[in-house]
PDB file of C-alpha atoms and ligand atoms in Angstrom:
ATOM      1  CA  MET G   1       1.607  -9.869  -3.171  1.00  0.00           C
ATOM      2  CA  LEU G   2      -0.738  -8.360  -1.089  1.00  0.00           C
ATOM      3  CA  LYS G   3      -4.257 -10.403  -0.738  1.00  0.00           C
ATOM      4  CA  HIS G   4      -6.224  -8.955   2.272  1.00  0.00           C
ATOM      5  CA  ALA G   5      -7.161  -5.834   3.694  1.00  0.00           C
ATOM      6  CA  ILE G   6      -9.510  -4.606   6.979  1.00  0.00           C
ATOM      7  CA  VAL G   7     -11.337  -1.627   6.937  1.00  0.00           C
ATOM      8  CA  ARG G   8     -13.618   0.027   8.949  1.00  0.00           C
ATOM      9  CA  PRO G   9     -15.979   2.748   7.775  1.00  0.00           C
ATOM     10  CA  PRO G  10     -16.034   6.420   9.857  1.00  0.00           C
ATOM     11  CA  ALA G  11     -19.180   6.265  12.470  1.00  0.00           C
ATOM     12  CA  ALA G  12     -21.333   8.859  13.212  1.00  0.00           C
ATOM     13  CA  ASN G  13     -18.971  10.965  15.587  1.00  0.00           C
ATOM     14  CA  PHE G  14     -16.675  10.727  13.193  1.00  0.00           C
ATOM     15  CA  ASP G  15     -16.203  14.553  13.326  1.00  0.00           C
ATOM     16  CA  MET G  16     -15.479  14.150  17.298  1.00  0.00           C
ATOM     17  CA  GLY G  17     -11.936  12.563  16.295  1.00  0.00           C
ATOM     18  CA  LEU G  18      -8.840  14.662  16.886  1.00  0.00           C
ATOM     19  CA  THR G  19      -7.513  16.258  14.122  1.00  0.00           C
ATOM     20  CA  SER G  20      -4.411  19.059  14.194  1.00  0.00           C
ATOM     21  CA  VAL G  21      -5.669  20.720  10.788  1.00  0.00           C
ATOM     22  CA  ASP G  22      -8.571  23.995  10.352  1.00  0.00           C
ATOM     23  CA  PHE G  23     -10.408  22.767   7.485  1.00  0.00           C
ATOM     24  CA  GLY G  24     -13.510  22.447   8.579  1.00  0.00           C
ATOM     25  CA  LYS G  25     -15.879  19.825  10.142  1.00  0.00           C
ATOM     26  CA  PRO G  26     -16.076  16.655   7.218  1.00  0.00           C
ATOM     27  CA  ASP G  27     -19.097  16.015   5.934  1.00  0.00           C
ATOM     28  CA  LEU G  28     -20.483  12.240   7.419  1.00  0.00           C
ATOM     29  CA  ALA G  29     -22.606  11.381   4.515  1.00  0.00           C
ATOM     30  CA  LEU G  30     -19.203  12.080   1.654  1.00  0.00           C
ATOM     31  CA  ALA G  31     -16.824  10.590   4.157  1.00  0.00           C
ATOM     32  CA  ARG G  32     -18.795   7.582   4.028  1.00  0.00           C
ATOM     33  CA  ASP G  33     -19.046   8.043   0.277  1.00  0.00           C
ATOM     34  CA  GLN G  34     -15.022   8.269  -0.205  1.00  0.00           C
ATOM     35  CA  HIS G  35     -14.510   5.320   1.927  1.00  0.00           C
ATOM     36  CA  ALA G  36     -16.882   3.155   0.341  1.00  0.00           C
ATOM     37  CA  ARG G  37     -15.123   4.101  -3.208  1.00  0.00           C
ATOM     38  CA  TYR G  38     -11.781   3.435  -1.260  1.00  0.00           C
ATOM     39  CA  CYS G  39     -12.358   0.240  -0.690  1.00  0.00           C
ATOM     40  CA  ALA G  40     -13.718  -0.269  -4.162  1.00  0.00           C
ATOM     41  CA  ALA G  41     -10.291   0.545  -5.029  1.00  0.00           C
ATOM     42  CA  LEU G  42      -8.641  -1.823  -2.847  1.00  0.00           C
ATOM     43  CA  GLN G  43     -11.120  -4.359  -4.602  1.00  0.00           C
ATOM     44  CA  GLY G  44      -9.811  -3.402  -7.747  1.00  0.00           C
ATOM     45  CA  CYS G  45      -6.261  -3.849  -7.045  1.00  0.00           C
ATOM     46  CA  GLY G  46      -7.497  -7.265  -6.208  1.00  0.00           C
ATOM     47  CA  LEU G  47      -7.861  -7.481  -2.514  1.00  0.00           C
ATOM     48  CA  GLU G  48     -10.719  -8.997  -0.502  1.00  0.00           C
ATOM     49  CA  LEU G  49     -11.952  -6.753   2.147  1.00  0.00           C
ATOM     50  CA  THR G  50     -12.764  -7.306   6.117  1.00  0.00           C
ATOM     51  CA  ARG G  51     -15.336  -4.913   6.663  1.00  0.00           C
ATOM     52  CA  LEU G  52     -15.267  -3.913  10.729  1.00  0.00           C
ATOM     53  CA  GLU G  53     -18.588  -2.204  12.009  1.00  0.00           C
ATOM     54  CA  ALA G  54     -18.070   1.349  12.023  1.00  0.00           C
ATOM     55  CA  ASP G  55     -17.198   1.936  16.253  1.00  0.00           C
ATOM     56  CA  ALA G  56     -18.333   5.228  17.683  1.00  0.00           C
ATOM     57  CA  ASN G  57     -16.692   4.437  20.821  1.00  0.00           C
ATOM     58  CA  PHE G  58     -13.731   5.899  18.874  1.00  0.00           C
ATOM     59  CA  PRO G  59     -13.984   8.200  16.754  1.00  0.00           C
ATOM     60  CA  ASP G  60     -10.893   7.759  15.285  1.00  0.00           C
ATOM     61  CA  SER G  61     -11.541   4.249  14.290  1.00  0.00           C
ATOM     62  CA  THR G  62     -11.735   4.445  10.669  1.00  0.00           C
ATOM     63  CA  PHE G  63      -7.853   5.200  10.825  1.00  0.00           C
ATOM     64  CA  VAL G  64      -7.142   1.342  11.237  1.00  0.00           C
ATOM     65  CA  GLU G  65      -3.507   1.467  10.138  1.00  0.00           C
ATOM     66  CA  ASP G  66      -2.463   3.099  13.406  1.00  0.00           C
ATOM     67  CA  THR G  67      -3.524  -0.255  15.549  1.00  0.00           C
ATOM     68  CA  ALA G  68      -1.034  -2.794  13.812  1.00  0.00           C
ATOM     69  CA  VAL G  69       1.906  -3.066  11.915  1.00  0.00           C
ATOM     70  CA  LEU G  70       1.756  -6.738   9.895  1.00  0.00           C
ATOM     71  CA  THR G  71       4.675  -8.715   8.487  1.00  0.00           C
ATOM     72  CA  PRO G  72       3.800 -11.808   6.286  1.00  0.00           C
ATOM     73  CA  GLN G  73       4.267 -13.760   9.528  1.00  0.00           C
ATOM     74  CA  ALA G  74       2.967 -11.887  12.038  1.00  0.00           C
ATOM     75  CA  ALA G  75       1.113  -9.453  13.262  1.00  0.00           C
ATOM     76  CA  ILE G  76       2.531  -6.661  15.961  1.00  0.00           C
ATOM     77  CA  LEU G  77      -0.508  -4.807  17.638  1.00  0.00           C
ATOM     78  CA  THR G  78       0.304  -1.118  18.780  1.00  0.00           C
ATOM     79  CA  ARG G  79      -0.064   0.439  21.311  1.00  0.00           C
ATOM     80  CA  PRO G  80      -1.550   4.158  19.431  1.00  0.00           C
ATOM     81  CA  GLY G  81       0.148   7.488  21.300  1.00  0.00           C
ATOM     82  CA  ALA G  82      -3.019   9.295  21.458  1.00  0.00           C
ATOM     83  CA  PRO G  83      -4.933   8.053  24.817  1.00  0.00           C
ATOM     84  CA  SER G  84      -8.524   8.115  23.293  1.00  0.00           C
ATOM     85  CA  ARG G  85      -7.393   5.673  20.587  1.00  0.00           C
ATOM     86  CA  GLU G  86      -5.693   2.564  22.670  1.00  0.00           C
ATOM     87  CA  GLY G  87      -8.984   0.903  23.103  1.00  0.00           C
ATOM     88  CA  GLU G  88      -8.928   0.367  19.275  1.00  0.00           C
ATOM     89  CA  VAL G  89      -6.449  -2.289  19.314  1.00  0.00           C
ATOM     90  CA  ILE G  90      -8.821  -4.878  20.819  1.00  0.00           C
ATOM     91  CA  GLY G  91     -11.214  -4.892  18.416  1.00  0.00           C
ATOM     92  CA  ILE G  92      -8.458  -5.305  15.758  1.00  0.00           C
ATOM     93  CA  GLY G  93      -6.684  -7.702  17.745  1.00  0.00           C
ATOM     94  CA  ARG G  94     -10.137 -10.117  17.729  1.00  0.00           C
ATOM     95  CA  ALA G  95     -10.113  -9.560  13.566  1.00  0.00           C
ATOM     96  CA  LEU G  96      -6.178 -10.223  13.141  1.00  0.00           C
ATOM     97  CA  ARG G  97      -6.758 -13.667  15.148  1.00  0.00           C
ATOM     98  CA  ARG G  98      -8.441 -15.032  12.181  1.00  0.00           C
ATOM     99  CA  VAL G  99      -5.790 -14.440   9.971  1.00  0.00           C
ATOM    100  CA  TYR G 100      -2.304 -14.591  12.025  1.00  0.00           C
ATOM    101  CA  SER G 101      -1.538 -16.994  14.743  1.00  0.00           C
ATOM    102  CA  ARG G 102       1.888 -15.185  15.943  1.00  0.00           C
ATOM    103  CA  PHE G 103       1.780 -11.744  17.413  1.00  0.00           C
ATOM    104  CA  HIS G 104       3.816  -9.015  19.302  1.00  0.00           C
ATOM    105  CA  VAL G 105       2.415  -6.724  21.565  1.00  0.00           C
ATOM    106  CA  ILE G 106       3.810  -3.152  21.884  1.00  0.00           C
ATOM    107  CA  THR G 107       3.581  -2.385  25.851  1.00  0.00           C
ATOM    108  CA  ALA G 108       3.367   0.327  27.946  1.00  0.00           C
ATOM    109  CA  PRO G 109       5.220   2.854  28.444  1.00  0.00           C
ATOM    110  CA  GLY G 110       6.133   2.505  24.371  1.00  0.00           C
ATOM    111  CA  THR G 111       3.937   4.209  21.685  1.00  0.00           C
ATOM    112  CA  VAL G 112       3.574   3.090  18.341  1.00  0.00           C
ATOM    113  CA  ASP G 113       0.982   4.388  16.005  1.00  0.00           C
ATOM    114  CA  GLY G 114       1.116   2.187  12.870  1.00  0.00           C
ATOM    115  CA  GLY G 115       1.175   5.306  10.619  1.00  0.00           C
ATOM    116  CA  ASP G 116       4.214   5.979  11.457  1.00  0.00           C
ATOM    117  CA  VAL G 117       5.974   2.678  10.508  1.00  0.00           C
ATOM    118  CA  CYS G 118       6.595   2.553   6.712  1.00  0.00           C
ATOM    119  CA  ALA G 119       7.635  -0.704   4.719  1.00  0.00           C
ATOM    120  CA  ALA G 120      10.214  -0.969   2.233  1.00  0.00           C
ATOM    121  CA  ASN G 121      11.448  -4.484   1.064  1.00  0.00           C
ATOM    122  CA  GLY G 122      11.892  -5.932   4.129  1.00  0.00           C
ATOM    123  CA  HIS G 123      13.268  -2.713   5.936  1.00  0.00           C
ATOM    124  CA  PHE G 124      11.083  -0.833   7.845  1.00  0.00           C
ATOM    125  CA  PHE G 125      11.425   2.774   8.597  1.00  0.00           C
ATOM    126  CA  ILE G 126       9.836   3.858  12.270  1.00  0.00           C
ATOM    127  CA  GLY G 127       8.839   7.141  12.810  1.00  0.00           C
ATOM    128  CA  LEU G 128       9.430   8.990  16.026  1.00  0.00           C
ATOM    129  CA  SER G 129       6.634  11.665  16.278  1.00  0.00           C
ATOM    130  CA  GLU G 130       3.914  12.919  18.551  1.00  0.00           C
ATOM    131  CA  ARG G 131       2.337   9.489  18.558  1.00  0.00           C
ATOM    132  CA  THR G 132       5.429   6.907  18.383  1.00  0.00           C
ATOM    133  CA  ASN G 133       7.872   7.272  21.164  1.00  0.00           C
ATOM    134  CA  ALA G 134      11.326   5.966  21.598  1.00  0.00           C
ATOM    135  CA  GLU G 135      10.678   2.916  23.734  1.00  0.00           C
ATOM    136  CA  GLY G 136       7.897   1.855  21.388  1.00  0.00           C
ATOM    137  CA  ALA G 137      10.061   2.139  18.286  1.00  0.00           C
ATOM    138  CA  ARG G 138      12.687  -0.260  20.594  1.00  0.00           C
ATOM    139  CA  GLN G 139      10.083  -2.761  21.064  1.00  0.00           C
ATOM    140  CA  LEU G 140       9.031  -2.166  17.616  1.00  0.00           C
ATOM    141  CA  ALA G 141      12.609  -2.853  16.375  1.00  0.00           C
ATOM    142  CA  GLY G 142      13.141  -5.634  18.194  1.00  0.00           C
ATOM    143  CA  TYR G 143      10.056  -7.509  17.426  1.00  0.00           C
ATOM    144  CA  LEU G 144      10.853  -6.782  13.670  1.00  0.00           C
ATOM    145  CA  ASP G 145      14.409  -8.001  14.217  1.00  0.00           C
ATOM    146  CA  LYS G 146      12.511 -11.339  15.799  1.00  0.00           C
ATOM    147  CA  GLU G 147      11.006 -11.904  12.400  1.00  0.00           C
ATOM    148  CA  GLY G 148      14.104 -11.376  10.425  1.00  0.00           C
ATOM    149  CA  PHE G 149      13.329  -7.752   9.208  1.00  0.00           C
ATOM    150  CA  THR G 150      15.705  -4.549   9.908  1.00  0.00           C
ATOM    151  CA  SER G 151      14.817  -1.254  10.660  1.00  0.00           C
ATOM    152  CA  ALA G 152      15.469   2.319  11.396  1.00  0.00           C
ATOM    153  CA  VAL G 153      14.654   5.264  13.387  1.00  0.00           C
ATOM    154  CA  VAL G 154      13.734   8.202  11.564  1.00  0.00           C
ATOM    155  CA  ASP G 155      13.001  11.294  14.294  1.00  0.00           C
ATOM    156  CA  ILE G 156      10.318  13.742  12.879  1.00  0.00           C
ATOM    157  CA  ARG G 157       9.574  15.335  15.115  1.00  0.00           C
ATOM    158  CA  GLY G 158      11.298  18.788  13.570  1.00  0.00           C
ATOM    159  CA  ILE G 159       9.048  19.059  11.123  1.00  0.00           C
ATOM    160  CA  ASP G 160       6.255  20.790  10.875  1.00  0.00           C
ATOM    161  CA  GLY G 161       2.813  19.707   9.284  1.00  0.00           C
ATOM    162  CA  ILE G 162       3.113  15.683   9.444  1.00  0.00           C
ATOM    163  CA  LEU G 163       1.486  13.770  12.138  1.00  0.00           C
ATOM    164  CA  HIS G 164       3.039  10.541  11.034  1.00  0.00           C
ATOM    165  CA  LEU G 165       6.066   9.554   9.389  1.00  0.00           C
ATOM    166  CA  LYS G 166       3.922   8.005   6.518  1.00  0.00           C
ATOM    167  CA  SER G 167       2.661  11.682   6.001  1.00  0.00           C
ATOM    168  CA  GLY G 168       5.515  12.213   4.426  1.00  0.00           C
ATOM    169  CA  ILE G 169       6.954   9.411   2.827  1.00  0.00           C
ATOM    170  CA  SER G 170       5.932   6.007   0.560  1.00  0.00           C
ATOM    171  CA  TYR G 171       7.570   2.922  -0.354  1.00  0.00           C
ATOM    172  CA  LEU G 172       7.070   2.603  -4.294  1.00  0.00           C
ATOM    173  CA  GLY G 173       8.962  -0.401  -4.729  1.00  0.00           C
ATOM    174  CA  GLU G 174      11.507  -0.554  -7.095  1.00  0.00           C
ATOM    175  CA  ASN G 175      13.556   0.287  -4.526  1.00  0.00           C
ATOM    176  CA  ARG G 176      11.573   4.135  -4.361  1.00  0.00           C
ATOM    177  CA  LEU G 177      10.789   6.453  -1.925  1.00  0.00           C
ATOM    178  CA  VAL G 178       8.819   9.318  -2.284  1.00  0.00           C
ATOM    179  CA  LEU G 179       9.517  11.937  -0.010  1.00  0.00           C
ATOM    180  CA  ILE G 180       8.273  15.143   1.026  1.00  0.00           C
ATOM    181  CA  ASP G 181      11.294  18.083   0.482  1.00  0.00           C
ATOM    182  CA  ALA G 182      12.092  18.428   3.924  1.00  0.00           C
ATOM    183  CA  LEU G 183      13.106  14.730   4.355  1.00  0.00           C
ATOM    184  CA  ALA G 184      14.302  14.133   0.888  1.00  0.00           C
ATOM    185  CA  ALA G 185      18.095  14.805   2.057  1.00  0.00           C
ATOM    186  CA  TRP G 186      18.079  12.858   4.530  1.00  0.00           C
ATOM    187  CA  PRO G 187      21.167  10.454   4.950  1.00  0.00           C
ATOM    188  CA  VAL G 188      18.777   7.462   6.454  1.00  0.00           C
ATOM    189  CA  PHE G 189      17.193   7.311   2.876  1.00  0.00           C
ATOM    190  CA  HIS G 190      20.618   7.649   0.986  1.00  0.00           C
ATOM    191  CA  GLY G 191      21.014   4.185  -1.482  1.00  0.00           C
ATOM    192  CA  TYR G 192      17.040   4.782  -2.461  1.00  0.00           C
ATOM    193  CA  GLU G 193      16.086   6.557  -5.998  1.00  0.00           C
ATOM    194  CA  ILE G 194      14.200   9.799  -4.314  1.00  0.00           C
ATOM    195  CA  VAL G 195      10.605  10.628  -6.257  1.00  0.00           C
ATOM    196  CA  ARG G 196      10.032  14.132  -4.594  1.00  0.00           C
ATOM    197  CA  VAL G 197       6.431  15.175  -4.080  1.00  0.00           C
ATOM    198  CA  PRO G 198       6.749  18.911  -5.590  1.00  0.00           C
ATOM    199  CA  ALA G 199       6.036  21.803  -2.806  1.00  0.00           C
ATOM    200  CA  GLY G 200       2.378  22.728  -2.239  1.00  0.00           C
ATOM    201  CA  GLU G 201       1.454  18.633  -2.832  1.00  0.00           C
ATOM    202  CA  SER G 202       3.167  17.276   0.151  1.00  0.00           C
ATOM    203  CA  TYR G 203      -0.155  15.275   1.149  1.00  0.00           C
ATOM    204  CA  ALA G 204       0.275  13.349  -1.869  1.00  0.00           C
ATOM    205  CA  ALA G 205       3.325  11.483  -0.408  1.00  0.00           C
ATOM    206  CA  ASN G 206       0.903   9.731   1.456  1.00  0.00           C
ATOM    207  CA  LEU G 207      -0.004   6.716  -1.357  1.00  0.00           C
ATOM    208  CA  LEU G 208      -1.059   3.227  -1.715  1.00  0.00           C
ATOM    209  CA  ARG G 209       0.990   0.932  -3.830  1.00  0.00           C
ATOM    210  CA  ILE G 210      -1.069  -2.304  -4.449  1.00  0.00           C
ATOM    211  CA  ASN G 211       0.271  -5.023  -6.608  1.00  0.00           C
ATOM    212  CA  GLY G 212       0.698  -2.917  -9.735  1.00  0.00           C
ATOM    213  CA  HIS G 213      -1.340   0.213  -9.200  1.00  0.00           C
ATOM    214  CA  ALA G 214      -0.479   3.492  -7.553  1.00  0.00           C
ATOM    215  CA  ILE G 215      -3.449   5.223  -5.771  1.00  0.00           C
ATOM    216  CA  ILE G 216      -2.898   8.672  -4.793  1.00  0.00           C
ATOM    217  CA  PRO G 217      -5.276  11.007  -3.392  1.00  0.00           C
ATOM    218  CA  ALA G 218      -6.878  13.650  -6.533  1.00  0.00           C
ATOM    219  CA  GLY G 219      -5.820  16.882  -6.544  1.00  0.00           C
ATOM    220  CA  TYR G 220      -2.506  16.708  -6.989  1.00  0.00           C
ATOM    221  CA  PRO G 221      -1.909  16.672 -10.582  1.00  0.00           C
ATOM    222  CA  CYS G 222       1.813  17.230 -10.822  1.00  0.00           C
ATOM    223  CA  PHE G 223       2.437  14.573  -8.518  1.00  0.00           C
ATOM    224  CA  GLU G 224       0.422  12.155 -10.865  1.00  0.00           C
ATOM    225  CA  THR G 225       2.243  13.380 -13.776  1.00  0.00           C
ATOM    226  CA  ALA G 226       5.710  12.806 -12.255  1.00  0.00           C
ATOM    227  CA  LEU G 227       3.778   9.488 -11.196  1.00  0.00           C
ATOM    228  CA  ARG G 228       2.687   7.857 -14.778  1.00  0.00           C
ATOM    229  CA  ASP G 229       5.914   9.206 -16.045  1.00  0.00           C
ATOM    230  CA  LEU G 230       7.966   6.478 -14.155  1.00  0.00           C
ATOM    231  CA  GLY G 231       5.176   4.568 -15.444  1.00  0.00           C
ATOM    232  CA  TYR G 232       2.715   4.403 -12.921  1.00  0.00           C
ATOM    233  CA  ALA G 233      -0.573   3.225 -13.515  1.00  0.00           C
ATOM    234  CA  THR G 234      -2.138   5.677 -10.797  1.00  0.00           C
ATOM    235  CA  ILE G 235      -6.040   5.660  -9.600  1.00  0.00           C
ATOM    236  CA  ALA G 236      -6.942   9.012  -8.092  1.00  0.00           C
ATOM    237  CA  LEU G 237      -8.910   9.515  -4.722  1.00  0.00           C
ATOM    238  CA  ASP G 238     -11.178  12.043  -3.100  1.00  0.00           C
ATOM    239  CA  MET G 239      -9.486  12.077   0.150  1.00  0.00           C
ATOM    240  CA  SER G 240     -11.109  15.596   1.245  1.00  0.00           C
ATOM    241  CA  GLU G 241     -13.755  14.360   4.228  1.00  0.00           C
ATOM    242  CA  PHE G 242     -10.598  12.666   5.824  1.00  0.00           C
ATOM    243  CA  ARG G 243      -7.666  15.091   5.007  1.00  0.00           C
ATOM    244  CA  LYS G 244     -10.065  17.526   7.891  1.00  0.00           C
ATOM    245  CA  MET G 245      -9.147  14.388  10.545  1.00  0.00           C
ATOM    246  CA  ASP G 246      -5.630  14.155   9.602  1.00  0.00           C
ATOM    247  CA  GLY G 247      -6.132  10.776   7.525  1.00  0.00           C
ATOM    248  CA  ALA G 248      -4.556  10.034   4.328  1.00  0.00           C
ATOM    249  CA  LEU G 249      -5.050   7.537   1.895  1.00  0.00           C
ATOM    250  CA  THR G 250      -2.440   4.180   4.351  1.00  0.00           C
ATOM    251  CA  CYS G 251      -4.329   5.472   7.445  1.00  0.00           C
ATOM    252  CA  LEU G 252      -7.792   3.443   6.115  1.00  0.00           C
ATOM    253  CA  SER G 253      -6.586   0.156   5.622  1.00  0.00           C
ATOM    254  CA  LEU G 254      -4.703  -2.866   7.093  1.00  0.00           C
ATOM    255  CA  ARG G 255      -2.636  -4.599   4.315  1.00  0.00           C
ATOM    256  CA  PHE G 256      -1.449  -8.192   4.435  1.00  0.00           C
TER     257      PHE G 256
HETATM  258  C1  CIR C 301      -5.406  10.863  14.653  1.00  0.00           C
HETATM  259  O1  CIR C 301      -5.041  11.893  14.917  1.00  0.00           O
HETATM  260  O2  CIR C 301      -5.041   9.889  15.307  1.00  0.00           O
HETATM  261  C2  CIR C 301      -6.381  10.600  13.394  1.00  0.00           C
HETATM  262  N1  CIR C 301      -7.496  11.959  13.537  1.00  0.00           N
HETATM  263  C3  CIR C 301      -5.879  10.879  11.887  1.00  0.00           C
HETATM  264  C4  CIR C 301      -5.384   9.178  12.170  1.00  0.00           C
HETATM  265  C5  CIR C 301      -4.237   9.268  11.044  1.00  0.00           C
HETATM  266  N2  CIR C 301      -3.505   7.757  10.776  1.00  0.00           N
HETATM  267  C6  CIR C 301      -2.664   7.546   9.784  1.00  0.00           C
HETATM  268  O3  CIR C 301      -2.063   8.869   8.878  1.00  0.00           O
HETATM  269  N3  CIR C 301      -1.837   6.578  10.037  1.00  0.00           N
END
């Protein structure tokens, strides 16, 4: 059962962050409103929030997920693959030290973005991407092994349109994986029941399963119906402004 989440609202220069998409400039007021609704949804799912101050030193700092990988016993501080984001880890480390006493740290030349790490019931899929390199994946797999978890590396560098592994995969629980078409047939995912995201709705592959709820992005009706048909209670949130900056639901919090 998840109990807590760390969140950080978008800073005044949120629109100066990194993006690979061309959906226009984000509207800061709307982004803040969407972030507030996101926080309320997490609380509605039973999570207690640690709210960090907005940090304009790092325009991408609202995407806290990329700075750490959390297990029940230990926190692994990452070394984000984008140089402009490396310093974000310091503030998150400070917040995590209030909760965790056991830490591991990804060190140079390794890089890992938390968005590349998908936990599935004690097993971790680690995406090799433009942000997470082979050395970072190797260090992370070693730390996870020390903590008693298994892992598998998934090379997503050839797949167009996804920044991180979790842009294309979510674990629903019950041995079910949500996957975009490009990943659906990969042998590494054999043995799971696969819920495919309909073509044209691939952004919805990034969802949050929290304490019996499935938080999904608003505007993906076929996928939402498919989840409801499987018995999931969905909560749909508008993510338009974060999407403009390559962000999705999981990026906006660290959950433990
Ligand atoms: C970046 O490019 O790093 C940010 N603009 C978006 C990060 C999204 N994070 C995530 O999916 N975990």
